[in-house]
Amino acid sequence: MDIQNSDNKYRTSAAIVDQVLKQASVVVVPGMSVAAICSYADELVEASCRAVFRKEETIERGVALPTTVSVNRIIQNYSPGPEDDYVLREGDVAKVEVSAHIDGCMASAAHTSVATNAPGTAITDRRADVISAAYHASEVAARMIRPGQSARNVVKALGLVAAGFNCTVAADTFTCQIDRFVISGKNTFANRFDPDALVDDFTFESGETYTVDCTLSSGSGISRQSAYESTVYQRDVNRQHSLKLRTSRALFSEVSRRFSVFPFLMRAAVGDSSALKAGITECVRARLLAPFAVTMDKEPGETFVAQFKSTVRCHYTGPVRLTRALPLPNVQSSVVIPAESEIGQILALDCEQATLPELPRLKLQIQTPVPVKAGSTESGAAAAAAMDMS
């Protein structure tokens, strides 16, 4: 693929992500089903990807990472089916993450919204602190993706932003180098500083592209697995293993036929087949499939997690943001970042916004989800797990 065509596909993916993330964030309201938001966003991504590069009929395109809507202190990877659904409640903090790819050229972004029937009323509690902290951390990190800057300096800066708002960087969140059909390249690093797990430092180089995932917590930031089962999986295309069970072989055959290197929803692979579901355990044990755990801050009580994610290219002139940041929800933190501080000086640096292509109008309109009565779609498992969210 020539460079110009590749660049156009990255920009088109970013335009799709921007558009879908905006539409998905609009429906983050009390009474809305999280499963419905995820399904809505994924359908929009698939339809939008089909509407572009129509002359290249054989290329792979669509969802690069299934849409997730992680609520309150859940950190990441929550994309429930009907059996584990959660209905948003007044004041819930919802992190919507959307990804798309055209011919392996991907873009990803996330935005934090507050589900409320009173958007004109400013939020001033700890939700305001963590949302503001995550937003400014994202802006700082994006401005540091420039030639010669080091990964460790980015981690240091994220820690400074978090500490300034009395928050923490969430564990197991990363800045990932991406490439064609690669969602986590060699220059991927954890955003949370861990003295016991220091990795080799490196400097950013012109031409590299990164997804910058800034997820911060008002609590400890230390993650633990939630009560929710994993729904997002990824196939290891470089690993082979002789499976013993017929159900496992049938499942892996179906996954290999339908999905390539990008993560996918297991329910899309197994449907209502209990036989295929029975094969998940052996496929995971053989490391042919890797589950994305639904993690949460281990600190109970009034703990909230906020996330802002962007796709940024390291250009020789400086950082170029492919995905656009959406406006902040109506939050007012008491913390002010001094302009003369180290973080204030980074925020004053330029960060160019890439020019994105105009997307064609969809011929088939995707139905916008509508709120349901609170509790009407929550199963017993979901209701129990909801205790972890509040």
One Martini backbone bead per residue (centre of mass of N, CA, C, O) as a GRO file, in nm:
protein
  390
    1MET     BB    1   0.095   0.036   0.024
    2ASP     BB    2   0.072   0.353  -0.013
    3ILE     BB    3   0.109   0.632   0.174
    4GLN     BB    4  -0.142   0.793   0.082
    5ASN     BB    5  -0.350   0.566   0.118
    6SER     BB    6  -0.293   0.512   0.415
    7ASP     BB    7  -0.355   0.796   0.522
    8ASN     BB    8  -0.650   0.802   0.424
    9LYS     BB    9  -0.742   0.560   0.603
   10TYR     BB   10  -0.680   0.680   0.875
   11ARG     BB   11  -0.860   0.934   0.843
   12THR     BB   12  -1.123   0.782   0.793
   13SER     BB   13  -1.129   0.631   1.060
   14ALA     BB   14  -1.132   0.888   1.232
   15ALA     BB   15  -1.398   1.005   1.121
   16ILE     BB   16  -1.573   0.770   1.217
   17VAL     BB   17  -1.509   0.783   1.517
   18ASP     BB   18  -1.603   1.069   1.567
   19GLN     BB   19  -1.899   1.031   1.478
   20VAL     BB   20  -1.974   0.790   1.665
   21LEU     BB   21  -1.894   0.907   1.940
   22LYS     BB   22  -2.093   1.138   1.932
   23GLN     BB   23  -2.352   0.964   1.904
   24ALA     BB   24  -2.305   0.786   2.161
   25SER     BB   25  -2.284   1.019   2.376
   26VAL     BB   26  -2.579   1.126   2.347
   27VAL     BB   27  -2.702   0.837   2.478
   28VAL     BB   28  -2.596   0.925   2.765
   29VAL     BB   29  -2.858   0.827   2.969
   30PRO     BB   30  -3.097   0.780   3.165
   31GLY     BB   31  -3.212   0.443   3.092
   32MET     BB   32  -2.974   0.333   2.935
   33SER     BB   33  -2.842   0.083   2.759
   34VAL     BB   34  -2.531  -0.041   2.721
   35ALA     BB   35  -2.578  -0.251   2.499
   36ALA     BB   36  -2.715  -0.050   2.304
   37ILE     BB   37  -2.474   0.139   2.263
   38CYS     BB   38  -2.273  -0.067   2.154
   39SER     BB   39  -2.442  -0.166   1.913
   40TYR     BB   40  -2.484   0.108   1.779
   41ALA     BB   41  -2.184   0.178   1.729
   42ASP     BB   42  -2.105  -0.076   1.565
   43GLU     BB   43  -2.310  -0.031   1.337
   44LEU     BB   44  -2.196   0.243   1.249
   45VAL     BB   45  -1.916   0.149   1.176
   46GLU     BB   46  -1.987  -0.061   0.963
   47ALA     BB   47  -2.152   0.126   0.776
   48SER     BB   48  -1.926   0.341   0.731
   49CYS     BB   49  -1.712   0.145   0.609
   50ARG     BB   50  -1.890   0.053   0.362
   51ALA     BB   51  -1.909   0.364   0.237
   52VAL     BB   52  -1.602   0.326   0.179
   53PHE     BB   53  -1.401   0.226  -0.058
   54ARG     BB   54  -1.582   0.075  -0.287
   55LYS     BB   55  -1.360  -0.021  -0.500
   56GLU     BB   56  -1.244  -0.188  -0.243
   57GLU     BB   57  -1.405  -0.475  -0.183
   58THR     BB   58  -1.176  -0.679  -0.035
   59ILE     BB   59  -1.134  -0.525   0.206
   60GLU     BB   60  -1.084  -0.478   0.528
   61ARG     BB   61  -1.349  -0.384   0.767
   62GLY     BB   62  -1.430  -0.198   1.074
   63VAL     BB   63  -1.406  -0.316   1.372
   64ALA     BB   64  -1.127  -0.301   1.594
   65LEU     BB   65  -1.295  -0.244   1.865
   66PRO     BB   66  -1.524  -0.296   2.064
   67THR     BB   67  -1.755  -0.135   2.210
   68THR     BB   68  -1.733   0.055   2.514
   69VAL     BB   69  -1.908   0.094   2.850
   70SER     BB   70  -1.763   0.226   3.126
   71VAL     BB   71  -1.872   0.234   3.466
   72ASN     BB   72  -1.736   0.428   3.681
   73ARG     BB   73  -1.510   0.194   3.826
   74ILE     BB   74  -1.480   0.094   3.558
   75ILE     BB   75  -1.215   0.075   3.334
   76GLN     BB   76  -1.264  -0.184   3.122
   77ASN     BB   77  -1.432  -0.390   2.873
   78TYR     BB   78  -1.749  -0.305   2.866
   79SER     BB   79  -1.961  -0.541   2.665
   80PRO     BB   80  -2.268  -0.628   2.691
   81GLY     BB   81  -2.514  -0.838   2.715
   82PRO     BB   82  -2.831  -0.906   2.815
   83GLU     BB   83  -2.732  -1.076   3.074
   84ASP     BB   84  -2.516  -0.808   3.155
   85ASP     BB   85  -2.669  -0.561   3.185
   86TYR     BB   86  -2.687  -0.192   3.206
   87VAL     BB   87  -2.858   0.080   3.355
   88LEU     BB   88  -2.852   0.395   3.353
   89ARG     BB   89  -2.788   0.649   3.593
   90GLU     BB   90  -2.797   0.907   3.774
   91GLY     BB   91  -2.451   1.016   3.753
   92ASP     BB   92  -2.311   0.847   3.566
   93VAL     BB   93  -1.995   0.731   3.455
   94ALA     BB   94  -1.918   0.726   3.100
   95LYS     BB   95  -1.707   0.523   2.891
   96VAL     BB   96  -1.652   0.576   2.547
   97GLU     BB   97  -1.533   0.331   2.306
   98VAL     BB   98  -1.396   0.373   1.970
   99SER     BB   99  -1.339   0.165   1.669
  100ALA     BB  100  -1.154   0.165   1.348
  101HIS     BB  101  -1.112   0.014   1.009
  102ILE     BB  102  -0.905   0.037   0.702
  103ASP     BB  103  -0.712  -0.197   0.601
  104GLY     BB  104  -0.580  -0.179   0.912
  105CYS     BB  105  -0.641   0.132   0.949
  106MET     BB  106  -0.652   0.278   1.259
  107ALA     BB  107  -0.888   0.408   1.510
  108SER     BB  108  -0.910   0.571   1.842
  109ALA     BB  109  -1.165   0.658   2.096
  110ALA     BB  110  -1.249   0.855   2.399
  111HIS     BB  111  -1.532   0.935   2.623
  112THR     BB  112  -1.668   1.131   2.890
  113SER     BB  113  -1.979   1.090   3.057
  114VAL     BB  114  -2.288   1.215   3.204
  115ALA     BB  115  -2.572   1.086   3.337
  116THR     BB  116  -2.832   1.331   3.269
  117ASN     BB  117  -3.125   1.553   3.323
  118ALA     BB  118  -2.902   1.804   3.410
  119PRO     BB  119  -2.676   1.957   3.210
  120GLY     BB  120  -2.680   2.257   3.346
  121THR     BB  121  -2.555   2.120   3.592
  122ALA     BB  122  -2.288   2.138   3.775
  123ILE     BB  123  -2.007   1.945   3.847
  124THR     BB  124  -1.814   1.935   4.181
  125ASP     BB  125  -1.706   1.674   4.245
  126ARG     BB  126  -1.507   1.399   4.195
  127ARG     BB  127  -1.592   1.383   3.902
  128ALA     BB  128  -1.462   1.649   3.815
  129ASP     BB  129  -1.171   1.577   3.878
  130VAL     BB  130  -1.134   1.315   3.701
  131ILE     BB  131  -1.224   1.435   3.431
  132SER     BB  132  -1.023   1.668   3.421
  133ALA     BB  133  -0.768   1.497   3.449
  134ALA     BB  134  -0.805   1.316   3.197
  135TYR     BB  135  -0.819   1.543   2.992
  136HIS     BB  136  -0.540   1.676   3.052
  137ALA     BB  137  -0.374   1.422   3.009
  138SER     BB  138  -0.447   1.393   2.709
  139GLU     BB  139  -0.333   1.669   2.619
  140VAL     BB  140  -0.046   1.619   2.711
  141ALA     BB  141   0.022   1.355   2.561
  142ALA     BB  142  -0.029   1.456   2.273
  143ARG     BB  143   0.202   1.685   2.291
  144MET     BB  144   0.441   1.446   2.336
  145ILE     BB  145   0.412   1.334   2.036
  146ARG     BB  146   0.743   1.379   1.963
  147PRO     BB  147   1.037   1.414   1.848
  148GLY     BB  148   1.254   1.299   2.121
  149GLN     BB  149   1.052   1.207   2.304
  150SER     BB  150   0.972   1.034   2.598
  151ALA     BB  151   0.796   0.792   2.759
  152ARG     BB  152   0.871   0.863   3.056
  153ASN     BB  153   0.773   1.159   3.040
  154VAL     BB  154   0.479   1.088   3.001
  155VAL     BB  155   0.437   0.932   3.263
  156LYS     BB  156   0.516   1.165   3.447
  157ALA     BB  157   0.299   1.368   3.353
  158LEU     BB  158   0.052   1.197   3.427
  159GLY     BB  159   0.119   1.189   3.731
  160LEU     BB  160   0.101   1.496   3.778
  161VAL     BB  161  -0.188   1.539   3.700
  162ALA     BB  162  -0.317   1.342   3.896
  163ALA     BB  163  -0.202   1.465   4.162
  164GLY     BB  164  -0.333   1.752   4.126
  165PHE     BB  165  -0.635   1.590   4.157
  166ASN     BB  166  -0.620   1.344   4.347
  167CYS     BB  167  -0.519   1.113   4.151
  168THR     BB  168  -0.498   0.822   3.929
  169VAL     BB  169  -0.349   0.597   3.736
  170ALA     BB  170  -0.453   0.341   3.567
  171ALA     BB  171  -0.422   0.026   3.542
  172ASP     BB  172  -0.374  -0.124   3.239
  173THR     BB  173  -0.280   0.130   3.071
  174PHE     BB  174  -0.210   0.254   2.730
  175THR     BB  175   0.043   0.330   2.495
  176CYS     BB  176   0.001   0.261   2.143
  177GLN     BB  177   0.148   0.131   1.885
  178ILE     BB  178   0.053   0.162   1.546
  179ASP     BB  179  -0.050  -0.039   1.265
  180ARG     BB  180  -0.100  -0.240   1.024
  181PHE     BB  181  -0.272  -0.475   1.197
  182VAL     BB  182  -0.175  -0.307   1.469
  183ILE     BB  183  -0.256  -0.240   1.822
  184SER     BB  184   0.044  -0.340   1.954
  185GLY     BB  185   0.343  -0.243   1.951
  186LYS     BB  186   0.671  -0.212   2.053
  187ASN     BB  187   0.589   0.100   2.150
  188THR     BB  188   0.460   0.003   2.433
  189PHE     BB  189   0.310   0.165   2.728
  190ALA     BB  190   0.263   0.231   3.049
  191ASN     BB  191   0.097   0.497   3.225
  192ARG     BB  192   0.182   0.364   3.489
  193PHE     BB  193   0.386   0.390   3.746
  194ASP     BB  194   0.636   0.116   3.799
  195PRO     BB  195   0.917   0.025   3.980
  196ASP     BB  196   0.876  -0.304   3.922
  197ALA     BB  197   0.814  -0.231   3.583
  198LEU     BB  198   1.048  -0.144   3.406
  199VAL     BB  199   1.107  -0.011   3.093
  200ASP     BB  200   1.231   0.058   2.811
  201ASP     BB  201   1.330   0.332   2.676
  202PHE     BB  202   1.200   0.583   2.440
  203THR     BB  203   1.170   0.752   2.131
  204PHE     BB  204   1.008   0.937   1.923
  205GLU     BB  205   0.907   0.906   1.574
  206SER     BB  206   0.869   0.981   1.270
  207GLY     BB  207   0.558   0.814   1.158
  208GLU     BB  208   0.423   0.751   1.408
  209THR     BB  209   0.147   0.574   1.579
  210TYR     BB  210  -0.099   0.653   1.844
  211THR     BB  211  -0.268   0.533   2.129
  212VAL     BB  212  -0.408   0.748   2.384
  213ASP     BB  213  -0.474   0.622   2.716
  214CYS     BB  214  -0.655   0.820   2.953
  215THR     BB  215  -0.687   0.668   3.274
  216LEU     BB  216  -0.860   0.776   3.565
  217SER     BB  217  -0.869   0.790   3.931
  218SER     BB  218  -1.016   0.863   4.251
  219GLY     BB  219  -0.851   0.633   4.347
  220SER     BB  220  -0.602   0.396   4.327
  221GLY     BB  221  -0.595   0.235   4.027
  222ILE     BB  222  -0.626  -0.046   4.113
  223SER     BB  223  -0.683  -0.352   3.970
  224ARG     BB  224  -0.973  -0.563   3.915
  225GLN     BB  225  -1.178  -0.811   3.870
  226SER     BB  226  -1.486  -0.844   3.783
  227ALA     BB  227  -1.809  -0.994   3.763
  228TYR     BB  228  -1.765  -0.979   3.472
  229GLU     BB  229  -1.757  -1.120   3.180
  230SER     BB  230  -1.597  -1.180   2.906
  231THR     BB  231  -1.651  -1.050   2.554
  232VAL     BB  232  -1.360  -0.987   2.468
  233TYR     BB  233  -1.152  -1.102   2.196
  234GLN     BB  234  -0.835  -1.259   2.082
  235ARG     BB  235  -0.645  -1.374   1.824
  236ASP     BB  236  -0.366  -1.589   1.780
  237VAL     BB  237  -0.204  -1.605   1.470
  238ASN     BB  238   0.087  -1.742   1.586
  239ARG     BB  239  -0.081  -1.983   1.705
  240GLN     BB  240  -0.060  -2.339   1.776
  241HIS     BB  241  -0.313  -2.605   1.842
  242SER     BB  242  -0.428  -2.913   1.966
  243LEU     BB  243  -0.747  -2.984   1.995
  244LYS     BB  244  -0.967  -3.204   2.169
  245LEU     BB  245  -1.232  -3.068   2.133
  246ARG     BB  246  -1.490  -3.029   1.921
  247THR     BB  247  -1.596  -2.754   2.022
  248SER     BB  248  -1.325  -2.607   2.001
  249ARG     BB  249  -1.276  -2.649   1.699
  250ALA     BB  250  -1.537  -2.510   1.607
  251LEU     BB  251  -1.480  -2.234   1.729
  252PHE     BB  252  -1.201  -2.174   1.599
  253SER     BB  253  -1.303  -2.195   1.310
  254GLU     BB  254  -1.507  -1.962   1.326
  255VAL     BB  255  -1.308  -1.741   1.411
  256SER     BB  256  -1.106  -1.773   1.171
  257ARG     BB  257  -1.322  -1.709   0.949
  258ARG     BB  258  -1.429  -1.412   1.074
  259PHE     BB  259  -1.146  -1.340   1.217
  260SER     BB  260  -0.860  -1.175   1.276
  261VAL     BB  261  -0.662  -0.955   1.464
  262PHE     BB  262  -0.906  -0.840   1.582
  263PRO     BB  263  -1.113  -0.782   1.807
  264PHE     BB  264  -1.403  -0.954   1.957
  265LEU     BB  265  -1.720  -1.081   1.993
  266MET     BB  266  -1.827  -1.375   2.114
  267ARG     BB  267  -2.135  -1.355   2.045
  268ALA     BB  268  -2.075  -1.337   1.734
  269ALA     BB  269  -1.961  -1.637   1.718
  270VAL     BB  270  -2.185  -1.818   1.892
  271GLY     BB  271  -2.443  -1.711   1.982
  272ASP     BB  272  -2.675  -1.979   2.070
  273SER     BB  273  -2.436  -2.180   2.101
  274SER     BB  274  -2.347  -2.408   2.341
  275ALA     BB  275  -2.119  -2.562   2.199
  276LEU     BB  276  -1.932  -2.319   2.144
  277LYS     BB  277  -1.910  -2.218   2.437
  278ALA     BB  278  -1.761  -2.482   2.541
  279GLY     BB  279  -1.479  -2.396   2.380
  280ILE     BB  280  -1.345  -2.156   2.531
  281THR     BB  281  -1.163  -2.270   2.755
  282GLU     BB  282  -0.955  -2.424   2.575
  283CYS     BB  283  -0.869  -2.182   2.398
  284VAL     BB  284  -0.756  -2.020   2.638
  285ARG     BB  285  -0.560  -2.234   2.756
  286ALA     BB  286  -0.406  -2.243   2.463
  287ARG     BB  287  -0.381  -1.936   2.361
  288LEU     BB  288  -0.575  -1.865   2.112
  289LEU     BB  289  -0.743  -1.701   2.324
  290ALA     BB  290  -0.797  -1.360   2.447
  291PRO     BB  291  -0.915  -1.210   2.717
  292PHE     BB  292  -1.092  -0.913   2.816
  293ALA     BB  293  -1.090  -0.781   3.103
  294VAL     BB  294  -1.311  -0.664   3.348
  295THR     BB  295  -1.212  -0.379   3.506
  296MET     BB  296  -1.145  -0.238   3.842
  297ASP     BB  297  -1.150  -0.055   4.105
  298LYS     BB  298  -1.077  -0.172   4.429
  299GLU     BB  299  -1.213   0.081   4.539
  300PRO     BB  300  -1.469   0.152   4.713
  301GLY     BB  301  -1.734   0.350   4.658
  302GLU     BB  302  -1.657   0.686   4.571
  303THR     BB  303  -1.559   0.575   4.268
  304PHE     BB  304  -1.394   0.710   3.974
  305VAL     BB  305  -1.371   0.674   3.612
  306ALA     BB  306  -1.174   0.824   3.351
  307GLN     BB  307  -1.178   0.880   2.977
  308PHE     BB  308  -0.922   0.963   2.728
  309LYS     BB  309  -0.892   0.913   2.371
  310SER     BB  310  -0.630   0.902   2.113
  311THR     BB  311  -0.506   0.967   1.781
  312VAL     BB  312  -0.148   0.992   1.715
  313ARG     BB  313   0.090   1.163   1.519
  314CYS     BB  314   0.434   1.159   1.444
  315HIS     BB  315   0.574   1.447   1.341
  316TYR     BB  316   0.833   1.649   1.248
  317THR     BB  317   0.657   1.908   1.366
  318GLY     BB  318   0.471   1.716   1.538
  319PRO     BB  319   0.172   1.670   1.659
  320VAL     BB  320  -0.108   1.469   1.517
  321ARG     BB  321  -0.445   1.472   1.537
  322LEU     BB  322  -0.691   1.257   1.429
  323THR     BB  323  -0.866   1.274   1.664
  324ARG     BB  324  -1.129   1.432   1.827
  325ALA     BB  325  -1.227   1.636   2.077
  326LEU     BB  326  -1.469   1.653   2.298
  327PRO     BB  327  -1.663   1.806   2.494
  328LEU     BB  328  -1.705   1.868   2.802
  329PRO     BB  329  -1.863   1.823   3.054
  330ASN     BB  330  -2.036   1.970   3.328
  331VAL     BB  331  -1.746   2.064   3.485
  332GLN     BB  332  -1.609   2.176   3.822
  333SER     BB  333  -1.303   2.226   3.924
  334SER     BB  334  -1.082   2.351   4.176
  335VAL     BB  335  -0.859   2.289   3.983
  336VAL     BB  336  -0.558   2.463   3.880
  337ILE     BB  337  -0.338   2.511   3.612
  338PRO     BB  338  -0.052   2.652   3.596
  339ALA     BB  339   0.111   2.810   3.340
  340GLU     BB  340   0.413   2.783   3.480
  341SER     BB  341   0.401   2.500   3.481
  342GLU     BB  342   0.487   2.210   3.344
  343ILE     BB  343   0.201   2.146   3.241
  344GLY     BB  344   0.130   2.427   3.131
  345GLN     BB  345   0.355   2.426   2.912
  346ILE     BB  346   0.253   2.182   2.755
  347LEU     BB  347  -0.037   2.296   2.693
  348ALA     BB  348   0.096   2.536   2.511
  349LEU     BB  349   0.138   2.351   2.299
  350ASP     BB  350   0.120   2.232   1.997
  351CYS     BB  351  -0.172   2.058   1.822
  352GLU     BB  352  -0.248   1.921   1.548
  353GLN     BB  353  -0.523   1.899   1.324
  354ALA     BB  354  -0.645   1.689   1.120
  355THR     BB  355  -0.759   1.642   0.805
  356LEU     BB  356  -1.079   1.526   0.728
  357PRO     BB  357  -1.294   1.346   0.569
  358GLU     BB  358  -1.587   1.329   0.412
  359LEU     BB  359  -1.872   1.160   0.474
  360PRO     BB  360  -2.102   0.962   0.373
  361ARG     BB  361  -2.421   0.905   0.352
  362LEU     BB  362  -2.632   0.694   0.485
  363LYS     BB  363  -2.865   0.480   0.350
  364LEU     BB  364  -2.875   0.322   0.624
  365GLN     BB  365  -3.039   0.371   0.907
  366ILE     BB  366  -2.965   0.386   1.242
  367GLN     BB  367  -3.115   0.308   1.524
  368THR     BB  368  -3.189   0.483   1.796
  369PRO     BB  369  -3.174   0.451   2.110
  370VAL     BB  370  -3.380   0.400   2.399
  371PRO     BB  371  -3.497   0.433   2.687
  372VAL     BB  372  -3.547   0.258   2.985
  373LYS     BB  373  -3.643   0.106   3.251
  374ALA     BB  374  -3.517   0.077   3.538
  375GLY     BB  375  -3.433  -0.274   3.552
  376SER     BB  376  -3.576  -0.419   3.294
  377THR     BB  377  -3.271  -0.554   3.185
  378GLU     BB  378  -3.174  -0.672   3.451
  379SER     BB  379  -3.012  -0.908   3.580
  380GLY     BB  380  -2.897  -1.063   3.849
  381ALA     BB  381  -2.598  -1.023   3.778
  382ALA     BB  382  -2.619  -0.721   3.712
  383ALA     BB  383  -2.729  -0.625   3.984
  384ALA     BB  384  -2.485  -0.721   4.145
  385ALA     BB  385  -2.266  -0.565   3.978
  386ALA     BB  386  -2.377  -0.276   4.031
  387MET     BB  387  -2.240  -0.247   4.306
  388ASP     BB  388  -1.955  -0.192   4.169
  389MET     BB  389  -2.042   0.091   4.032
  390SER     BB  390  -2.135   0.254   4.314
   0.00000   0.00000   0.00000
